[in-house]
mmCIF file of C-alpha atoms and ligand atoms in Angstrom:
data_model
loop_
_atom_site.group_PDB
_atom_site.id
_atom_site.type_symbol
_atom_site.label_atom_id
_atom_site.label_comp_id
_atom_site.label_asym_id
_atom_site.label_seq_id
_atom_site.Cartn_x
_atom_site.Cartn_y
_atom_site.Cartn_z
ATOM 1 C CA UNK A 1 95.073 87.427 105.161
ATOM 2 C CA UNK A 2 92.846 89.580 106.944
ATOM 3 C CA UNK A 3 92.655 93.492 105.909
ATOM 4 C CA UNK A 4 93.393 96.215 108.860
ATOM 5 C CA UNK A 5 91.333 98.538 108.549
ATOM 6 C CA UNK A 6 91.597 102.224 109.851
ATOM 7 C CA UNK A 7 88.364 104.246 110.524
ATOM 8 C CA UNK A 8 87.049 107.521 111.483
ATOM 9 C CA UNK A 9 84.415 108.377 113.886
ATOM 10 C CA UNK A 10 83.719 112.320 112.891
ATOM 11 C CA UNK A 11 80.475 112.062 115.521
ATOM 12 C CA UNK A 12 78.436 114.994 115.617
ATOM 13 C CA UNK A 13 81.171 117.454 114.187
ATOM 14 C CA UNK A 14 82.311 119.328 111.236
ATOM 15 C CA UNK A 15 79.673 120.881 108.746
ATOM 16 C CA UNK A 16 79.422 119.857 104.771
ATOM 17 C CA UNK A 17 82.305 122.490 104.320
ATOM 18 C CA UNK A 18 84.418 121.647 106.973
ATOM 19 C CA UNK A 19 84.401 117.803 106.105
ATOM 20 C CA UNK A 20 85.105 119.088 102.213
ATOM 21 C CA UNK A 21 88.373 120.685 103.708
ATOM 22 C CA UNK A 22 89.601 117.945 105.568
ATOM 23 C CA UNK A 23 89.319 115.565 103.119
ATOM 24 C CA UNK A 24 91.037 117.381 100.727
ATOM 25 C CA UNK A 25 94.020 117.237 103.227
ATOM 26 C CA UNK A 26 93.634 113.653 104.339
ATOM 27 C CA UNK A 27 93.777 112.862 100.655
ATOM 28 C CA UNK A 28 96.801 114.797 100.167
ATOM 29 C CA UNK A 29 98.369 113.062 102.705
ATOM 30 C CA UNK A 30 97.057 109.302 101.509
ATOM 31 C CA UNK A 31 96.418 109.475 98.112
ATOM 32 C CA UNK A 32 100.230 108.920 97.270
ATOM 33 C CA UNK A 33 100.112 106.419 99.471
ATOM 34 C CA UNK A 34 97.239 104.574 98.208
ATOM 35 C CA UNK A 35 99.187 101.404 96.370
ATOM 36 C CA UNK A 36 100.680 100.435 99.688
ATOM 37 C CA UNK A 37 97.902 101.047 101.558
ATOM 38 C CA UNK A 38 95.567 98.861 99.327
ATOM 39 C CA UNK A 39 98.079 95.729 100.262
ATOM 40 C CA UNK A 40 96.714 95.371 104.215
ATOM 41 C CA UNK A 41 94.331 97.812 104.504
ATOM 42 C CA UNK A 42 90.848 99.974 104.541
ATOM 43 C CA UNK A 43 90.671 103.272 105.112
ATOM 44 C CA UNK A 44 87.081 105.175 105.949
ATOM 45 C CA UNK A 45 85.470 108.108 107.198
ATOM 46 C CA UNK A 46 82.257 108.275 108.697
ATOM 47 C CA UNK A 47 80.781 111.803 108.732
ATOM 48 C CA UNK A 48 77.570 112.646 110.412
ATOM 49 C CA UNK A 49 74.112 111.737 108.200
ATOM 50 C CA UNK A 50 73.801 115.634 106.498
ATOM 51 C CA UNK A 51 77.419 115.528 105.466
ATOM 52 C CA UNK A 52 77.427 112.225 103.806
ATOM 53 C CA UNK A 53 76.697 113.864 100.541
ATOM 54 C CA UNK A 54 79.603 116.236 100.956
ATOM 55 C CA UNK A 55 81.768 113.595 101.587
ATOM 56 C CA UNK A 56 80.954 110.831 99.140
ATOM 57 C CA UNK A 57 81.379 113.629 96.625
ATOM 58 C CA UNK A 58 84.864 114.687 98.230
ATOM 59 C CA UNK A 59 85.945 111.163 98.005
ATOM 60 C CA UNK A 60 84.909 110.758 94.656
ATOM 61 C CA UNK A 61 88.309 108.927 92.670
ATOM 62 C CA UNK A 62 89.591 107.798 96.294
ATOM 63 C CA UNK A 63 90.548 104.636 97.812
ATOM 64 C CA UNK A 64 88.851 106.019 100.880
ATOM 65 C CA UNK A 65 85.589 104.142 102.096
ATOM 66 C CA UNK A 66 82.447 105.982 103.333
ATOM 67 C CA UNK A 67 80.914 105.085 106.496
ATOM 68 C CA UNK A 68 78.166 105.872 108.827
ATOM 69 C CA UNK A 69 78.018 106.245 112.252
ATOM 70 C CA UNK A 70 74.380 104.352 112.831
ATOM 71 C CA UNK A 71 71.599 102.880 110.641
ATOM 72 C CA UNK A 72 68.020 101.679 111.714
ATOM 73 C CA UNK A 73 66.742 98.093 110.610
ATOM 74 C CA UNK A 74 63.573 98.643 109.097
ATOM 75 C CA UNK A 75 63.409 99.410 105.827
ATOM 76 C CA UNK A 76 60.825 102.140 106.418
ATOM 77 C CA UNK A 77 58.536 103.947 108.115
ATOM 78 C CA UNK A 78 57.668 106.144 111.362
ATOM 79 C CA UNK A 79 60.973 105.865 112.813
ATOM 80 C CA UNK A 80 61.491 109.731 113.709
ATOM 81 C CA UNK A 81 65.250 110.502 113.423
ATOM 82 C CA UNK A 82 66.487 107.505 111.872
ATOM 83 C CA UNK A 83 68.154 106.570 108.288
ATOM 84 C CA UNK A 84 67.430 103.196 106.354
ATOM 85 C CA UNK A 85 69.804 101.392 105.048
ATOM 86 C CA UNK A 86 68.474 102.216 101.228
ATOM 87 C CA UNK A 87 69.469 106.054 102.341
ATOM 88 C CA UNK A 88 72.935 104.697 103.214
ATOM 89 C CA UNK A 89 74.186 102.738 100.225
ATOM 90 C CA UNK A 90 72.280 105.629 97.927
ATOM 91 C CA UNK A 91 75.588 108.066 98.728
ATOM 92 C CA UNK A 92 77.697 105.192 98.629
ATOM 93 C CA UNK A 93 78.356 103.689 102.117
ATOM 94 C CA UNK A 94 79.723 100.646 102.702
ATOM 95 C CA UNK A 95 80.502 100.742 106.091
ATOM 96 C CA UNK A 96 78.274 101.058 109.427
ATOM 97 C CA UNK A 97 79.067 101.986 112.942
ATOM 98 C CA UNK A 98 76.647 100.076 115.292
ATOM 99 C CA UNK A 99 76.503 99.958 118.911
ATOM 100 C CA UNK A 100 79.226 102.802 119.733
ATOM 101 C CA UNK A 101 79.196 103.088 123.523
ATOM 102 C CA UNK A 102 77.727 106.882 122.810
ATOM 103 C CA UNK A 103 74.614 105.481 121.174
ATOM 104 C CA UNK A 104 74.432 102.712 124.257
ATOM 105 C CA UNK A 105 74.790 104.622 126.733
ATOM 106 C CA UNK A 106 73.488 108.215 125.568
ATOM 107 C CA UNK A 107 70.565 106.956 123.706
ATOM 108 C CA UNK A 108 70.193 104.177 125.880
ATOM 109 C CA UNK A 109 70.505 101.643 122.745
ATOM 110 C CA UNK A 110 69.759 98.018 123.960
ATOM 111 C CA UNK A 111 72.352 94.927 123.314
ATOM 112 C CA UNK A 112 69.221 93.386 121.091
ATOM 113 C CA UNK A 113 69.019 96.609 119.412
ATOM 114 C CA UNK A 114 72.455 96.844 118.488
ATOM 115 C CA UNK A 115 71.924 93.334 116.967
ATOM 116 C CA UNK A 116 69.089 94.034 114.791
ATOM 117 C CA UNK A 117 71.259 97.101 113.643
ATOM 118 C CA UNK A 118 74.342 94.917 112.923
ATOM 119 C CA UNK A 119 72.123 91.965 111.117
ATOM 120 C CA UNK A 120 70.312 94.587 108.776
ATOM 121 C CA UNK A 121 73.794 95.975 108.184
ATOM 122 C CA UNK A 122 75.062 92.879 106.836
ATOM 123 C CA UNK A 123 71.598 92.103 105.188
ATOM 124 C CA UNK A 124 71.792 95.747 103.183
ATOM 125 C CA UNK A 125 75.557 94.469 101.866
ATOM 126 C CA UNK A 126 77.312 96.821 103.915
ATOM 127 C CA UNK A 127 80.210 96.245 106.507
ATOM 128 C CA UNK A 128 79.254 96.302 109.831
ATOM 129 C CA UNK A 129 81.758 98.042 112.537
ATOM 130 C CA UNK A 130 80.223 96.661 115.828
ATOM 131 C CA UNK A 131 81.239 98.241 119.081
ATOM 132 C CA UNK A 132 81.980 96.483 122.077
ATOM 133 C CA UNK A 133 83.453 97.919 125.674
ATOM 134 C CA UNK A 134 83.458 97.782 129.188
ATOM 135 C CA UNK A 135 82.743 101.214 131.438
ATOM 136 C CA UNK A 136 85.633 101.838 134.563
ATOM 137 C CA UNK A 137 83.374 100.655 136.774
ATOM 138 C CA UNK A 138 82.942 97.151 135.031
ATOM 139 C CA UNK A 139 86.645 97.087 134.432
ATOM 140 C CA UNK A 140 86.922 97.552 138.233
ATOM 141 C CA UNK A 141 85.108 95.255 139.450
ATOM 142 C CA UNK A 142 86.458 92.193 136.985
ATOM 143 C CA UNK A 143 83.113 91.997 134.357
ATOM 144 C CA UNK A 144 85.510 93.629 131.248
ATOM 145 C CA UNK A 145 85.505 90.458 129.231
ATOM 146 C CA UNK A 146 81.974 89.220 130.570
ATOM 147 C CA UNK A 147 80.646 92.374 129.284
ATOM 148 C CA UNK A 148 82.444 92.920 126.080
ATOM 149 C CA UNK A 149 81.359 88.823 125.146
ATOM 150 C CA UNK A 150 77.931 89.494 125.979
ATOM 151 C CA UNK A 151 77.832 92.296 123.906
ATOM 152 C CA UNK A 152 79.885 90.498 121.050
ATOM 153 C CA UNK A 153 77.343 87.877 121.362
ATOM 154 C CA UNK A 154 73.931 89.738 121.294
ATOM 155 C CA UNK A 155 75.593 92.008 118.142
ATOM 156 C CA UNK A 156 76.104 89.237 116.238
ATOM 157 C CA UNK A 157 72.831 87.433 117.249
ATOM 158 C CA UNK A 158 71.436 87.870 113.908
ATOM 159 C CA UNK A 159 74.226 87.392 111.334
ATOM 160 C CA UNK A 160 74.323 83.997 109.287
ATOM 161 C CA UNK A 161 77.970 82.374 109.656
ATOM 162 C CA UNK A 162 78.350 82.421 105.549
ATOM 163 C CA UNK A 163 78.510 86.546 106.252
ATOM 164 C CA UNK A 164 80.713 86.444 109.075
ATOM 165 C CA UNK A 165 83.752 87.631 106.004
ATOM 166 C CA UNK A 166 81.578 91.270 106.027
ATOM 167 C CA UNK A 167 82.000 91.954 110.221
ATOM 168 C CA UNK A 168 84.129 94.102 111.662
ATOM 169 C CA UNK A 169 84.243 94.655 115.590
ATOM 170 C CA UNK A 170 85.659 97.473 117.525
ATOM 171 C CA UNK A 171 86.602 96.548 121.172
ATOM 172 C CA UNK A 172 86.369 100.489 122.740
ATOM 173 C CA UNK A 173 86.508 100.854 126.510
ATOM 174 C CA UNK A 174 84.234 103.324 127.399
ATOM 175 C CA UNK A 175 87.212 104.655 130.283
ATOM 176 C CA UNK A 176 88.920 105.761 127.440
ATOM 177 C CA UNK A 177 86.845 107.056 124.419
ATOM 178 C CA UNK A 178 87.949 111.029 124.240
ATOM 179 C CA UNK A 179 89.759 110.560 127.833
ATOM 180 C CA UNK A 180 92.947 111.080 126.541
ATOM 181 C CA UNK A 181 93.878 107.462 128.566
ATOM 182 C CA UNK A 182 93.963 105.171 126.575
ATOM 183 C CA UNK A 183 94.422 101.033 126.943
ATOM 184 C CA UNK A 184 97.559 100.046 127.201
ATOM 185 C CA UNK A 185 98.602 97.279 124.291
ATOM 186 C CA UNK A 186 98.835 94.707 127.111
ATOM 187 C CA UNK A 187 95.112 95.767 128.581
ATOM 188 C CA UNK A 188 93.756 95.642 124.456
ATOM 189 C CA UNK A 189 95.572 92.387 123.454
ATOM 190 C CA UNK A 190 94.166 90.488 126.397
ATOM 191 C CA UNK A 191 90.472 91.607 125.290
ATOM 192 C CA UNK A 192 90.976 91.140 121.880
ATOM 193 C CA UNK A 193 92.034 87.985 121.969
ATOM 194 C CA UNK A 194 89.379 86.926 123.727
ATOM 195 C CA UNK A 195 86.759 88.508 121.129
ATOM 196 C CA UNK A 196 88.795 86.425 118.649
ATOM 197 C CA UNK A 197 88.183 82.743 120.204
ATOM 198 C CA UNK A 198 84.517 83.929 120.925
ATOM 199 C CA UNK A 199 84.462 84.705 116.904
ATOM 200 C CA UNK A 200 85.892 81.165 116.772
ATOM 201 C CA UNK A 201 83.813 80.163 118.826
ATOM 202 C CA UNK A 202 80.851 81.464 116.318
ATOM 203 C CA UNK A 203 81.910 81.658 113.318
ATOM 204 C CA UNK A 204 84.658 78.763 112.705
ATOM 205 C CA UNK A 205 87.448 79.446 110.305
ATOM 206 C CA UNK A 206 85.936 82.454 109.113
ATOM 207 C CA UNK A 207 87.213 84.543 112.302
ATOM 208 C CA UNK A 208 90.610 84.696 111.521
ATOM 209 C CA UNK A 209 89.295 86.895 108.679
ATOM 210 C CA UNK A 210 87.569 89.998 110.992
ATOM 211 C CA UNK A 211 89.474 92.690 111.751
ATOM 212 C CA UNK A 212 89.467 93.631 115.275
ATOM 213 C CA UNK A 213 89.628 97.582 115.869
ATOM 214 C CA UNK A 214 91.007 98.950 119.073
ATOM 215 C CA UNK A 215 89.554 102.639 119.629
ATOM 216 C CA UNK A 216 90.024 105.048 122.785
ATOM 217 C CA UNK A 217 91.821 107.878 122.663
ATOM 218 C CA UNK A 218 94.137 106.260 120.061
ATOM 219 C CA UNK A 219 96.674 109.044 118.518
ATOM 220 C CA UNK A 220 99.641 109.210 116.372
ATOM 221 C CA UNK A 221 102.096 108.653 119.372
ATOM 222 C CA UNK A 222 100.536 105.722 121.120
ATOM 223 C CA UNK A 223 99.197 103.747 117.107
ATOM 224 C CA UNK A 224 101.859 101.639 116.264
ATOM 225 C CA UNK A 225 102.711 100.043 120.012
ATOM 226 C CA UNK A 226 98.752 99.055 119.353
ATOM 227 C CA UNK A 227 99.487 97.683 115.822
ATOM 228 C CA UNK A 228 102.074 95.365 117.001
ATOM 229 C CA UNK A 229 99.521 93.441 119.004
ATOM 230 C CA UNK A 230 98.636 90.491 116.672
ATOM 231 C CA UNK A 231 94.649 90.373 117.190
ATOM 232 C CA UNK A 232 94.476 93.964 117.000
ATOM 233 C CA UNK A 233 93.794 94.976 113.169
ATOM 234 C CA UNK A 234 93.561 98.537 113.120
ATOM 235 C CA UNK A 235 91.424 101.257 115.052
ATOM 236 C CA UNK A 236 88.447 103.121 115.048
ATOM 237 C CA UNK A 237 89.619 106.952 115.818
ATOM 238 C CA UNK A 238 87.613 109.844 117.124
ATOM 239 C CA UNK A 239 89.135 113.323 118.239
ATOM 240 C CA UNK A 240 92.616 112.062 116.433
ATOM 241 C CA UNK A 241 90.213 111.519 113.815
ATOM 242 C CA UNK A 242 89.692 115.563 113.116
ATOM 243 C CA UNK A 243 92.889 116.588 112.017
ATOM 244 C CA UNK A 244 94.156 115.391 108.567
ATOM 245 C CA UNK A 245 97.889 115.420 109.581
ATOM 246 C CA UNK A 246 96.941 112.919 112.764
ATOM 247 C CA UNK A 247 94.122 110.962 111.067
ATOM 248 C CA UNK A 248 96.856 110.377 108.095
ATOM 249 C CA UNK A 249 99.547 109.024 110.816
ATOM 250 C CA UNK A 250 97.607 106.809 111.986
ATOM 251 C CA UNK A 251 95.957 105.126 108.916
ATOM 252 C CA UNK A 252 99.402 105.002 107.810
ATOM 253 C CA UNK A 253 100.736 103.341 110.810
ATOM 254 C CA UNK A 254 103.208 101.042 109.923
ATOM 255 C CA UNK A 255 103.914 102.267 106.360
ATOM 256 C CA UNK A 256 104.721 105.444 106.637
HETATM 257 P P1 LIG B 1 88.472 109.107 120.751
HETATM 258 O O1 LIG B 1 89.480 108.671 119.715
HETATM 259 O O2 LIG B 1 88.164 110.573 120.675
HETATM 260 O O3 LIG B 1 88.826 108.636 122.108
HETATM 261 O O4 LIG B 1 87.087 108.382 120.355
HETATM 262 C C1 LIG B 1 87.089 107.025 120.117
HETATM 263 C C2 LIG B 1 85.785 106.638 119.562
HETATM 264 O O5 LIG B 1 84.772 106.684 120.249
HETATM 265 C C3 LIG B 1 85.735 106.208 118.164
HETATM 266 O O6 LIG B 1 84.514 105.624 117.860
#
């Protein structure tokens, strides 16, 4: 059986002291729940880099996984304002954002780049969350799954089938990342199922066992309609993502 798993994308907010004081309250609200959530699913934060150390200790005794929301693929070296993968796992990550449409189209990240990212991920023994997603104007003029597979593809370029188990994508149309409009379960399902056959496609067997993240403007009100869409296997959350009473709902979703 696969494992849902439900993630947070802090991005460039909250300081050491704010992230201290939301955790706290997210693990208020989760820790009691943490034998049911264990059965189907992950939880994780990512903070920003400088917070990480906040957080892992915060988390310290939790169920709750530590992410981050990036990671270069060199070991080392004069890569100005970028972290290793040895920097990562030394505060206990285990999972990496690569590819989010910010870093793409922001930063101007490359489909190639996102690959390297996702293979050194893997190669470090972390998770990988890739990011895949479509902008409105791609969605309206028909290239939504053209663009999302070619992305899918190029991100998982570099990752040898026997560690396809340690992937995780995140299909996240750019139209509705911190829009407040998100997909509807109909608009997801039809792109995640697609990603699935493509992981078939790739990876054999081994692709019924990714989880497949929906993210966009997902909040308590719209997560469980989501849920009930069987390729879609939990979500990757931003601005829902910075309140512990919301972020709790939805990691939740389904139990409680
Ligand atoms: P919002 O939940 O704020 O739309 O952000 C989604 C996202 O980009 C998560 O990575």
């Amino acid at each position: 059986m696969r494992k849902k798993l439900f993630a947070a994308n802090w991005k460039m907010n909250l300081t050491p002291a704010e992230a201290r004081a939301l955790l706290a309250a997210i693990r208020a609200a989760l820790d009691p729940l943490a034998a049911k959530l264990a059965r189907d699913r992950e939880v994780m934060v990512a903070p920003a880099f400088p917070v990480l150390p906040a957080a892992a200790q915060a988390l310290a005794g939790s169920s709750l996984a530590l992410g981050a929301q990036n990671m270069h693929f060199e070991e080392k070296g004069a890569f100005t304002g970028e972290v290793s993968a040895a920097m990562l796992r030394a505060f206990g990550v285990s999972h990496v954002i690569v590819g989010h449409s910010e870093r793409r189209h922001l930063f101007l990240e490359s489909d190639e780049m996102v690959g390297k990212r996702a293979a050194a991920v893997v190669a470090a023994q972390m998770v990988p969350i890739l990011c895949v997603g479509e902008t409105a104007d791609e969605r309206d003029h028909g290239h939504t799954l053209a663009v999302v597979l070619r992305q899918l593809q190029a991100g998982l370029a570099g990752i040898p089938a026997e560690q396809a188990r340690r992937v995780v994508i995140a299909y996240e149309p750019v139209w509705a990342i911190g829009t407040g409009r998100t997909a509807t379960p109909e608009q997801a399902a039809i792109v995640h199922g697609a990603i699935r056959d493509a992981l078939r496609d790739r990876f054999a067997a081994a692709a019924d066992d990714l989880p497949i993240l929906y993210g966009g403007s997902v909040t308590p009100d719209n997560v469980d309609s989501l849920m009930a869409k069987p390729d879609i296997d939990g979500a990757l959350v931003g601005g829902a993502s910075l309140k512990a009473d919301s972020f709790a709902r939805i990691a939740a979703s389904g139990i409680a």
